[in-house]
PDB file of C-alpha atoms in Angstrom:
ATOM      1  CA  MET A  19      -2.586 -15.806 -21.090  1.00  0.00           C
ATOM      2  CA  PRO A  20      -3.566 -12.730 -19.035  1.00  0.00           C
ATOM      3  CA  LEU A  21      -4.403 -13.185 -15.387  1.00  0.00           C
ATOM      4  CA  LYS A  22      -7.543 -11.656 -13.920  1.00  0.00           C
ATOM      5  CA  SER A  23      -8.252 -11.396 -10.211  1.00  0.00           C
ATOM      6  CA  GLN A  24     -11.587 -12.903  -9.180  1.00  0.00           C
ATOM      7  CA  THR A  25     -11.518 -11.741  -5.565  1.00  0.00           C
ATOM      8  CA  SER A  26     -12.950  -8.573  -4.068  1.00  0.00           C
ATOM      9  CA  CYS A  27      -9.441  -7.112  -3.883  1.00  0.00           C
ATOM     10  CA  VAL A  28      -9.170  -4.450  -6.581  1.00  0.00           C
ATOM     11  CA  ILE A  29      -5.417  -4.106  -6.220  1.00  0.00           C
ATOM     12  CA  THR A  30      -3.971  -5.953  -9.199  1.00  0.00           C
ATOM     13  CA  ILE A  31      -0.315  -5.408  -9.977  1.00  0.00           C
ATOM     14  CA  SER A  32      -0.284  -6.506 -13.597  1.00  0.00           C
ATOM     15  CA  ASN A  33      -2.098  -8.542 -16.226  1.00  0.00           C
ATOM     16  CA  VAL A  34       1.202 -10.217 -17.095  1.00  0.00           C
ATOM     17  CA  PRO A  35       2.206 -13.368 -15.210  1.00  0.00           C
ATOM     18  CA  SER A  36       5.188 -12.673 -12.981  1.00  0.00           C
ATOM     19  CA  THR A  37       7.484 -14.659 -10.775  1.00  0.00           C
ATOM     20  CA  LYS A  38       8.254 -11.607  -8.651  1.00  0.00           C
ATOM     21  CA  ARG A  39       6.819 -11.482  -5.147  1.00  0.00           C
ATOM     22  CA  ILE A  40       5.225  -8.108  -4.490  1.00  0.00           C
ATOM     23  CA  LEU A  41       3.903  -7.076  -1.094  1.00  0.00           C
ATOM     24  CA  VAL A  42       0.921  -4.768  -1.637  1.00  0.00           C
ATOM     25  CA  ILE A  43       0.017  -2.553   1.317  1.00  0.00           C
ATOM     26  CA  ASP A  44      -3.231  -0.593   1.509  1.00  0.00           C
ATOM     27  CA  VAL A  45      -2.929   1.971   4.307  1.00  0.00           C
ATOM     28  CA  GLY A  46      -6.271   3.222   5.565  1.00  0.00           C
ATOM     29  CA  GLY A  47      -7.412   5.434   8.393  1.00  0.00           C
ATOM     30  CA  THR A  48      -8.731   2.489  10.429  1.00  0.00           C
ATOM     31  CA  HIS A  49      -6.878  -0.564   9.071  1.00  0.00           C
ATOM     32  CA  VAL A  50      -3.812  -1.569   7.095  1.00  0.00           C
ATOM     33  CA  LYS A  51      -4.240  -4.454   4.646  1.00  0.00           C
ATOM     34  CA  LEU A  52      -1.319  -6.566   3.469  1.00  0.00           C
ATOM     35  CA  TYR A  53      -1.733  -8.540   0.241  1.00  0.00           C
ATOM     36  CA  THR A  54       1.008 -11.145  -0.019  1.00  0.00           C
ATOM     37  CA  ALA A  55      -0.115 -13.118  -3.091  1.00  0.00           C
ATOM     38  CA  PRO A  56      -2.813 -12.952  -5.768  1.00  0.00           C
ATOM     39  CA  ASN A  57      -6.236 -14.317  -4.836  1.00  0.00           C
ATOM     40  CA  THR A  58      -5.457 -14.634  -1.141  1.00  0.00           C
ATOM     41  CA  PRO A  59      -7.206 -12.829   1.711  1.00  0.00           C
ATOM     42  CA  ALA A  60      -5.576  -9.715   3.079  1.00  0.00           C
ATOM     43  CA  ILE A  61      -3.797  -9.687   6.410  1.00  0.00           C
ATOM     44  CA  GLU A  62      -5.247  -6.775   8.399  1.00  0.00           C
ATOM     45  CA  PHE A  63      -4.179  -4.805  11.417  1.00  0.00           C
ATOM     46  CA  VAL A  64      -5.530  -1.666  13.067  1.00  0.00           C
ATOM     47  CA  SER A  65      -4.124   1.723  12.112  1.00  0.00           C
ATOM     48  CA  GLY A  66      -5.801   4.903  13.399  1.00  0.00           C
ATOM     49  CA  ASP A  67      -4.768   8.325  14.637  1.00  0.00           C
ATOM     50  CA  LYS A  68      -2.017   6.947  16.906  1.00  0.00           C
ATOM     51  CA  MET A  69      -0.199   4.950  14.209  1.00  0.00           C
ATOM     52  CA  THR A  70       3.192   6.501  13.466  1.00  0.00           C
ATOM     53  CA  PRO A  71       5.403   5.375  10.583  1.00  0.00           C
ATOM     54  CA  GLU A  72       7.646   3.550  13.062  1.00  0.00           C
ATOM     55  CA  GLN A  73       4.639   1.630  14.426  1.00  0.00           C
ATOM     56  CA  PHE A  74       3.539   0.901  10.845  1.00  0.00           C
ATOM     57  CA  ILE A  75       6.913  -0.703  10.011  1.00  0.00           C
ATOM     58  CA  HIS A  76       6.934  -2.605  13.316  1.00  0.00           C
ATOM     59  CA  ASP A  77       3.420  -3.980  12.690  1.00  0.00           C
ATOM     60  CA  ILE A  78       4.248  -5.056   9.132  1.00  0.00           C
ATOM     61  CA  ASN A  79       7.238  -7.001  10.452  1.00  0.00           C
ATOM     62  CA  GLN A  80       4.941  -8.739  12.959  1.00  0.00           C
ATOM     63  CA  TYR A  81       2.830 -10.208  10.120  1.00  0.00           C
ATOM     64  CA  VAL A  82       5.194 -10.714   7.180  1.00  0.00           C
ATOM     65  CA  ASP A  83       8.899 -10.940   6.438  1.00  0.00           C
ATOM     66  CA  PRO A  84       9.621  -8.078   4.020  1.00  0.00           C
ATOM     67  CA  THR A  85      12.868  -9.761   2.941  1.00  0.00           C
ATOM     68  CA  SER A  86      10.810 -12.486   1.233  1.00  0.00           C
ATOM     69  CA  PHE A  87       9.463  -9.972  -1.312  1.00  0.00           C
ATOM     70  CA  ASP A  88      11.097  -8.497  -4.408  1.00  0.00           C
ATOM     71  CA  SER A  89       9.303  -5.170  -4.015  1.00  0.00           C
ATOM     72  CA  VAL A  90       6.611  -3.355  -2.047  1.00  0.00           C
ATOM     73  CA  SER A  91       3.725  -1.297  -3.403  1.00  0.00           C
ATOM     74  CA  ILE A  92       2.068   1.045  -0.882  1.00  0.00           C
ATOM     75  CA  GLY A  93      -1.250   2.845  -1.319  1.00  0.00           C
ATOM     76  CA  PHE A  94      -1.264   5.733   1.160  1.00  0.00           C
ATOM     77  CA  PRO A  95      -4.067   8.193   2.109  1.00  0.00           C
ATOM     78  CA  SER A  96      -2.243  11.406   1.249  1.00  0.00           C
ATOM     79  CA  PRO A  97      -0.848  13.255  -1.760  1.00  0.00           C
ATOM     80  CA  ILE A  98       2.301  11.522  -3.086  1.00  0.00           C
ATOM     81  CA  SER A  99       5.058  12.744  -5.399  1.00  0.00           C
ATOM     82  CA  GLY A 100       8.415  11.208  -6.231  1.00  0.00           C
ATOM     83  CA  ASN A 101       7.841   8.290  -3.839  1.00  0.00           C
ATOM     84  CA  ARG A 102       7.393  10.767  -0.942  1.00  0.00           C
ATOM     85  CA  ILE A 103       4.412  11.643   1.247  1.00  0.00           C
ATOM     86  CA  LEU A 104       3.625  15.347   0.784  1.00  0.00           C
ATOM     87  CA  LYS A 105       1.074  15.937   3.544  1.00  0.00           C
ATOM     88  CA  GLU A 106       0.421  14.385   6.946  1.00  0.00           C
ATOM     89  CA  PRO A 107      -2.637  12.097   6.680  1.00  0.00           C
ATOM     90  CA  VAL A 108      -5.678  13.212   8.692  1.00  0.00           C
ATOM     91  CA  ASN A 109      -6.527   9.752  10.093  1.00  0.00           C
ATOM     92  CA  LEU A 110      -3.046   8.570  11.128  1.00  0.00           C
ATOM     93  CA  GLY A 111      -0.426   9.670  13.641  1.00  0.00           C
ATOM     94  CA  GLU A 112       2.263  12.248  12.905  1.00  0.00           C
ATOM     95  CA  GLY A 113       5.704  11.977  11.341  1.00  0.00           C
ATOM     96  CA  TRP A 114       4.874  10.578   7.913  1.00  0.00           C
ATOM     97  CA  VAL A 115       6.125  13.474   5.768  1.00  0.00           C
ATOM     98  CA  ASP A 116       9.681  13.286   7.107  1.00  0.00           C
ATOM     99  CA  PHE A 117       9.830   9.484   7.406  1.00  0.00           C
ATOM    100  CA  ASP A 118      11.983   7.670   4.827  1.00  0.00           C
ATOM    101  CA  LEU A 119       9.792   4.748   3.736  1.00  0.00           C
ATOM    102  CA  VAL A 120      12.169   3.942   0.864  1.00  0.00           C
ATOM    103  CA  ASN A 121      14.918   2.940   3.288  1.00  0.00           C
ATOM    104  CA  ALA A 122      12.552   1.332   5.799  1.00  0.00           C
ATOM    105  CA  PHE A 123      12.163  -1.732   3.546  1.00  0.00           C
ATOM    106  CA  PRO A 124      14.864  -4.143   2.371  1.00  0.00           C
ATOM    107  CA  CYS A 125      13.625  -3.985  -1.229  1.00  0.00           C
ATOM    108  CA  PRO A 126      12.442  -1.330  -3.690  1.00  0.00           C
ATOM    109  CA  ILE A 127       9.114   0.350  -2.924  1.00  0.00           C
ATOM    110  CA  ARG A 128       6.591   2.329  -4.937  1.00  0.00           C
ATOM    111  CA  LEU A 129       4.385   4.752  -3.071  1.00  0.00           C
ATOM    112  CA  ILE A 130       1.097   5.922  -4.605  1.00  0.00           C
ATOM    113  CA  ASN A 131      -2.032   7.623  -3.358  1.00  0.00           C
ATOM    114  CA  ASP A 132      -4.441   4.949  -2.106  1.00  0.00           C
ATOM    115  CA  ALA A 133      -7.347   6.079  -4.308  1.00  0.00           C
ATOM    116  CA  ALA A 134      -5.088   6.135  -7.376  1.00  0.00           C
ATOM    117  CA  MET A 135      -3.873   2.639  -6.511  1.00  0.00           C
ATOM    118  CA  GLN A 136      -7.457   1.404  -6.348  1.00  0.00           C
ATOM    119  CA  ALA A 137      -8.289   3.033  -9.694  1.00  0.00           C
ATOM    120  CA  VAL A 138      -5.260   1.537 -11.444  1.00  0.00           C
ATOM    121  CA  GLY A 139      -5.891  -1.857  -9.837  1.00  0.00           C
ATOM    122  CA  SER A 140      -9.486  -1.991 -11.004  1.00  0.00           C
ATOM    123  CA  TYR A 141      -8.709  -0.865 -14.563  1.00  0.00           C
ATOM    124  CA  GLU A 142      -9.682  -3.514 -17.100  1.00  0.00           C
ATOM    125  CA  GLY A 143      -8.890  -1.749 -20.372  1.00  0.00           C
ATOM    126  CA  GLY A 144     -10.439   0.928 -22.553  1.00  0.00           C
ATOM    127  CA  SER A 145     -11.024   4.495 -21.444  1.00  0.00           C
ATOM    128  CA  MET A 146     -11.088   5.443 -17.798  1.00  0.00           C
ATOM    129  CA  LEU A 147     -11.830   8.691 -16.001  1.00  0.00           C
ATOM    130  CA  PHE A 148     -10.327   8.899 -12.525  1.00  0.00           C
ATOM    131  CA  LEU A 149     -11.329  11.761 -10.224  1.00  0.00           C
ATOM    132  CA  GLY A 150      -9.306  11.933  -7.026  1.00  0.00           C
ATOM    133  CA  LEU A 151     -11.199  13.779  -4.298  1.00  0.00           C
ATOM    134  CA  GLU A 152      -9.388  14.339  -1.021  1.00  0.00           C
ATOM    135  CA  ARG A 153     -11.202  14.144   2.323  1.00  0.00           C
ATOM    136  CA  GLY A 154      -8.497  15.828   4.356  1.00  0.00           C
TER     137      GLY A 154
END
């Protein structure tokens, strides 16, 4: 039977029941939200224009143990290609383009633009038109 999220979180990994533990991270210009399990509130911490990728990894480790997850899915406010950040985000600190997020976690990661992640997560079937408009 398909699962359907009933919370305000629009980040849904799959409609298929899974035993895998996936850490979902929504990186925003003012806050980072960590979703550790379906239908549970997000863990939030402040981001902002001083947050570097090193600080980001440090803060995540303060709230969760990444080794307890099978994979990590990250929505990031910048263009993404091939699991790499292509452009420095306007609302965060510097150093993101050259930072190796893939090797910063002990498990596989998938990096996607944050708006695309929200669109995919809120998709409930049928046709969908997604327009990605960049602020920066």
